[in-house]
Tab-separated table of C-alpha atoms in Angstrom:
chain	number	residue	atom	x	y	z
A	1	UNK	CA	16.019	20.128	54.045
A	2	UNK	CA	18.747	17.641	52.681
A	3	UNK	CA	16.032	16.040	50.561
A	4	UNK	CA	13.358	16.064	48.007
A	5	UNK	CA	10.352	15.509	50.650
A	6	UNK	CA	6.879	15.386	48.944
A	7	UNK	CA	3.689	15.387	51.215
A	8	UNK	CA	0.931	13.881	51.588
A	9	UNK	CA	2.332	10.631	50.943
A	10	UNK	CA	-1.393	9.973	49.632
A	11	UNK	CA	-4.420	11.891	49.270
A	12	UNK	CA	-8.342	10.103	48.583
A	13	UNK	CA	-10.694	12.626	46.856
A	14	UNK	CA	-14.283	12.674	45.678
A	15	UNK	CA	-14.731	13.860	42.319
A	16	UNK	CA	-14.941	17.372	42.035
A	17	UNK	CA	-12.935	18.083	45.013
A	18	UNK	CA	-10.138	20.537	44.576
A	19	UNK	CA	-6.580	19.136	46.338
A	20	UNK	CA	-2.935	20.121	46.522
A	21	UNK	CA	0.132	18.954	47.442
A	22	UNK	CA	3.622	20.171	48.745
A	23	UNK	CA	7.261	19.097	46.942
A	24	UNK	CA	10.071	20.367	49.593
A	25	UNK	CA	13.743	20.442	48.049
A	26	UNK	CA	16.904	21.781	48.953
A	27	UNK	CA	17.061	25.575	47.988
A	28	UNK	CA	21.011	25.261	47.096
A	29	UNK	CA	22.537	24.527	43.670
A	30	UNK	CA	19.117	24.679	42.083
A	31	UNK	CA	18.399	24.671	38.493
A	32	UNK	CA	14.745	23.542	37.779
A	33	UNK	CA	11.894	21.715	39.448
A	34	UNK	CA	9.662	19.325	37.518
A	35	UNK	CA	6.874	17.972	38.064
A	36	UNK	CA	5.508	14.652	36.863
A	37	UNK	CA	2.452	12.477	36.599
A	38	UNK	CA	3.236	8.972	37.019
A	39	UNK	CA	1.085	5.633	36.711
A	40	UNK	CA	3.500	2.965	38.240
A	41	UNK	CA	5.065	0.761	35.430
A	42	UNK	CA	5.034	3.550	33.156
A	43	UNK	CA	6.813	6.304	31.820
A	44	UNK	CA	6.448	9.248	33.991
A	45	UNK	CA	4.806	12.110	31.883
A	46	UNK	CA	5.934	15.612	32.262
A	47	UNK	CA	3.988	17.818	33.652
A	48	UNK	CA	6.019	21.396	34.569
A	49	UNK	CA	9.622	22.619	34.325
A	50	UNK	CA	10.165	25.876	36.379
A	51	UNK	CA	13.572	27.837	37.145
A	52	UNK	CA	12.179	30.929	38.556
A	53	UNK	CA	11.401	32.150	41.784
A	54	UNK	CA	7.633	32.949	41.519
A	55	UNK	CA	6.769	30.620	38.692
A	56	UNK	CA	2.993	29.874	38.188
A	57	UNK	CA	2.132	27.063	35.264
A	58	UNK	CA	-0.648	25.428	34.441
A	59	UNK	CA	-2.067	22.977	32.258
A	60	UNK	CA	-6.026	22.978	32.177
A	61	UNK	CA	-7.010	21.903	35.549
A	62	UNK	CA	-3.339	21.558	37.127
A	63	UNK	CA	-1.261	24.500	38.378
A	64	UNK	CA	1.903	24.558	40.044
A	65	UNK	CA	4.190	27.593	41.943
A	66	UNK	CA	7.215	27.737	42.575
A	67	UNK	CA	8.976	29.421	45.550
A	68	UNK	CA	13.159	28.885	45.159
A	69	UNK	CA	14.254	30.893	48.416
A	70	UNK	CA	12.155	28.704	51.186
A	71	UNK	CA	12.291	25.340	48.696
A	72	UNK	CA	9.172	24.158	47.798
A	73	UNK	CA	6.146	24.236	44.983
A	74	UNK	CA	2.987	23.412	45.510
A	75	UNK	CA	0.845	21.425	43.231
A	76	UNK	CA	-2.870	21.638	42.576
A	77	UNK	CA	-5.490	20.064	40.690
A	78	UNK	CA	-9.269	22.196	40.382
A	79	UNK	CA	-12.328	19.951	40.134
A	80	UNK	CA	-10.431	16.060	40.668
A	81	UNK	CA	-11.850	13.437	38.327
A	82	UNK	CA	-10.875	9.896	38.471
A	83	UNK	CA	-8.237	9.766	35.095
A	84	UNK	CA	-6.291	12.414	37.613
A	85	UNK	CA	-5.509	9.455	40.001
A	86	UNK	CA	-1.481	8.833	40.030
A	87	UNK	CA	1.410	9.127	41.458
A	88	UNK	CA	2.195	12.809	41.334
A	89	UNK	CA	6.402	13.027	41.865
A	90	UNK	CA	8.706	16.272	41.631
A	91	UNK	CA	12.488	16.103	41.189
A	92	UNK	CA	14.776	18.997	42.133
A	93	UNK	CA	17.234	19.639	39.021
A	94	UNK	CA	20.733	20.596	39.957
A	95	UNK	CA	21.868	21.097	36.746
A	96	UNK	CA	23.445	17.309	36.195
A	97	UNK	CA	20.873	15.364	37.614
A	98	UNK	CA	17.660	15.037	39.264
A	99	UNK	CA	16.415	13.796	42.759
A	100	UNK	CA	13.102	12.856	43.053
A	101	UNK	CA	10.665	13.321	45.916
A	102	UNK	CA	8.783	10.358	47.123
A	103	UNK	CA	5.701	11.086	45.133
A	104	UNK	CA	2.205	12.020	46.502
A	105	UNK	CA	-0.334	8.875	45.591
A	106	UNK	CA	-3.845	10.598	44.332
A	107	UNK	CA	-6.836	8.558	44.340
A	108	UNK	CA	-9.902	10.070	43.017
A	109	UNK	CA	-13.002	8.321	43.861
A	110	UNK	CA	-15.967	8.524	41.558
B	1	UNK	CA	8.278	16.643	23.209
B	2	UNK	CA	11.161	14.369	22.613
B	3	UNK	CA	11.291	10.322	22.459
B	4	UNK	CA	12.811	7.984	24.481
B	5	UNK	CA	12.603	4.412	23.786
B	6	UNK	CA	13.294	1.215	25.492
B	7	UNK	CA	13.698	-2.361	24.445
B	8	UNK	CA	13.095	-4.907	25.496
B	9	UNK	CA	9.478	-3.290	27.121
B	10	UNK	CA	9.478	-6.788	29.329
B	11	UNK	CA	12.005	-9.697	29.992
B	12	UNK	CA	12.127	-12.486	31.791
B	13	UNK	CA	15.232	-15.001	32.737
B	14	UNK	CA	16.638	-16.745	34.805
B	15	UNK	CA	18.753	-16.502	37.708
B	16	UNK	CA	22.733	-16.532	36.528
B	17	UNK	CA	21.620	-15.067	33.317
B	18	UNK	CA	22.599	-11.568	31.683
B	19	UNK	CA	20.022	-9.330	30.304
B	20	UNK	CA	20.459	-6.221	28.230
B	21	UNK	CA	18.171	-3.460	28.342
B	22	UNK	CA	18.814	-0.713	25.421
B	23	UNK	CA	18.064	3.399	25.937
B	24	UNK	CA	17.718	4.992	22.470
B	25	UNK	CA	17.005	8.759	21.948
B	26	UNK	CA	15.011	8.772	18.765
B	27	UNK	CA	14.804	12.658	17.716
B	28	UNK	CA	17.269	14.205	19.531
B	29	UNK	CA	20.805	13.312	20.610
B	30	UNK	CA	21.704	12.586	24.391
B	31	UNK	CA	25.370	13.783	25.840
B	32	UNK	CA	23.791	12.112	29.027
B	33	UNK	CA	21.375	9.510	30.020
B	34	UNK	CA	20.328	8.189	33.454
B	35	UNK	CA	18.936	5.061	34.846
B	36	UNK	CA	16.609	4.881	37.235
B	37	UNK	CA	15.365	1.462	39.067
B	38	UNK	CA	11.773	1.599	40.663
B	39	UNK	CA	10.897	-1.188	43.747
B	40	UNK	CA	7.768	-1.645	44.833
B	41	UNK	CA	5.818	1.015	46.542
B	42	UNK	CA	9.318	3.865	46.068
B	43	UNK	CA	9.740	6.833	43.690
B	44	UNK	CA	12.258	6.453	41.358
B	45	UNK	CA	16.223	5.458	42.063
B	46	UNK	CA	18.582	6.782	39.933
B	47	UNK	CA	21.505	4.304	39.799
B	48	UNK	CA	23.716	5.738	37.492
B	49	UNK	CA	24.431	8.872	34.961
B	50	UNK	CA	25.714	7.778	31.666
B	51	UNK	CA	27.728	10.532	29.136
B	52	UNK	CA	28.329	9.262	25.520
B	53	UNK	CA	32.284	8.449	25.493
B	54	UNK	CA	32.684	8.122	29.330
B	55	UNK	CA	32.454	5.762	31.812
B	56	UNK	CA	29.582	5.882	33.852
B	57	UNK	CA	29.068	7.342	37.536
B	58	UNK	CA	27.130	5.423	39.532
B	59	UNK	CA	25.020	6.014	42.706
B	60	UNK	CA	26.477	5.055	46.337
B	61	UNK	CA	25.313	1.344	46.736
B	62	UNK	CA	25.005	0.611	42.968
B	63	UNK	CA	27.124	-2.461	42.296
B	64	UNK	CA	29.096	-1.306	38.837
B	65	UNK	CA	30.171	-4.873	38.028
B	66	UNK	CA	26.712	-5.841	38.463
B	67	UNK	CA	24.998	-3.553	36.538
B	68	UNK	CA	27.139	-2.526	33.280
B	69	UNK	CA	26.110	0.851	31.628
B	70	UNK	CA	27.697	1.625	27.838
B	71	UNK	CA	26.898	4.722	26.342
B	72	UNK	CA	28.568	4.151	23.099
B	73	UNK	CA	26.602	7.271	20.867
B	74	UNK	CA	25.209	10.375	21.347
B	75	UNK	CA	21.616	8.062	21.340
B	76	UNK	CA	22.232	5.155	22.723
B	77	UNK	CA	22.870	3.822	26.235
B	78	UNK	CA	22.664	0.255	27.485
B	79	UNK	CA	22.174	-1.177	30.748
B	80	UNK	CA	23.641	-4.982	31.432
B	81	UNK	CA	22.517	-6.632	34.569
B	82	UNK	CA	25.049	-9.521	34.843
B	83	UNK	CA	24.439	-12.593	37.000
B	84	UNK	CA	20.748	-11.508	37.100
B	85	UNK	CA	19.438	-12.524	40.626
B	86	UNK	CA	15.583	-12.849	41.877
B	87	UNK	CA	16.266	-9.354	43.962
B	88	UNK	CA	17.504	-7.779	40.735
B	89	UNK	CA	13.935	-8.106	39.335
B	90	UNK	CA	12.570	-4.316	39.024
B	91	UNK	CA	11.138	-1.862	36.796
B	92	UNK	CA	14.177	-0.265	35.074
B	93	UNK	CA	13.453	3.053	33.218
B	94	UNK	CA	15.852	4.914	31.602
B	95	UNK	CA	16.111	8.974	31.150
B	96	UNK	CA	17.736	11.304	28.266
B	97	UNK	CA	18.675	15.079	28.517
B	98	UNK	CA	17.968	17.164	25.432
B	99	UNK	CA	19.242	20.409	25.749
B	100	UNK	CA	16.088	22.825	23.928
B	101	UNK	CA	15.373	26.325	23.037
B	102	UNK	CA	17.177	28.927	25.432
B	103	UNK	CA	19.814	26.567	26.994
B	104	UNK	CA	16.751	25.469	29.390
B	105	UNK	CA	17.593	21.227	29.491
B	106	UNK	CA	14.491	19.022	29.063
B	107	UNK	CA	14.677	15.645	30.698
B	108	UNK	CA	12.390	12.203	29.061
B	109	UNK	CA	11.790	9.373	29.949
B	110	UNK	CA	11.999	5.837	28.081
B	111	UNK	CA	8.738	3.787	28.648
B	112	UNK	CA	11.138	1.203	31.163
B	113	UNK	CA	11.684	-2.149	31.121
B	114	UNK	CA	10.436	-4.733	33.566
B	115	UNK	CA	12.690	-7.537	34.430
B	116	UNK	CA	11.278	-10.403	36.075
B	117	UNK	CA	14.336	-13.163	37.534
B	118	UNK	CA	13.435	-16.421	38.363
């Protein structure tokens, strides 16, 4: 992988429905992989940093992993309501920068 | 966490025109700050990485004359489009890395700027 791929490109829910999607990144030169929530126009709000191979956060209904040797963390949301829908991106932290992944687009219908 | 502000929130000029769009890091102080452009429908760009007392490296494609970065103190960075032109109208967001507890770098975002050419 020479990129920060991010899949599905969009997801539509019902509320209540658990989802999750994939962030794919380069396993070289890694530092950190973050995950954000982003409404378009705005700032993007973080959501996760992990570092370490086997990482498991979460923040009340959202959980990520992280796997460092095959490059690539999951994302998942338990029980979707509608104030989830965003743009969900990850970036890949190299230590100096970060490259983001095309974002998964979450709708959550009511 | 951290703040990251941006100013002006909105602008709108016209074509030929320069705009300046500041970065400030309000509780913490920034060795580097990045820019980031959004278009329409795309994840974030980053066009350049700016470091306080340096000149700034910019992204393959990123016109440097075009788009003037200063990053005069450890919490401020600016961002001049010159010659602003219709296609350089974009959501511009700007990014500032505060190094926290551990060593472990934490990376926030200003609440961008959206410049509107016409």
């Amino acid at each position: 992988i020479l990129n920060v791929e991010q899949s599905p490109q969009s997801l539509h829910v019902q509320e209540g429905d658990s989802t999750n999607f994939t962030c794919s990144f380069p396993s070289s030169n890694f530092y950190a992989l973050h995950w954000y929530r982003w409404e378009t126009a705005k700032s993007p709000e973080a959501l996760f940093v992990m570092t370490l191979n086997g990482d498991e956060k979460k923040k009340g209904r959202i959980s990520a992993t992280l796997n460092t040797k095959e490059g690539y963390s999951y994302l998942y949301i338990k029980g979707s309501q509608p104030e989830d829908s965003a743009t969900y991106l990850c970036a890949k932290d190299a230590g100096n920068m970060l490259t983001f992944g095309g974002g998964t687009r979450l709708m959550v219908k009511p | 966490g951290a703040v990251v502000s941006q100013h002006p929130s909105w602008v709108i000029c016209k074509s030929g025109t320069s705009v300046k769009i500041e970065c400030r890091s309000l509780d913490f102080q920034a060795t580097t700050m990045f820019w980031y452009r959004q278009f329409p429908k795309q994840s974030l760009m980053l066009m350049a990485t700016s470091n306080e007392g340096s000149k700034a490296t910019y992204e393959q494609g990123v016109e440097k004359d075009k788009f003037l970065i200063n990053h005069a103190s450890l919490t401020l960075s600016t961002l001049t489009v010159t010659s602003a032109h219709p296609e350089d109208s974009s959501f511009y967001i700007c990014s500032a890395r505060d190094q926290g507890a551990g060593g472990r770098y934490e990376q926030y975002f200003g609440p961008g700027t959206r410049l509107t050419v016409t």
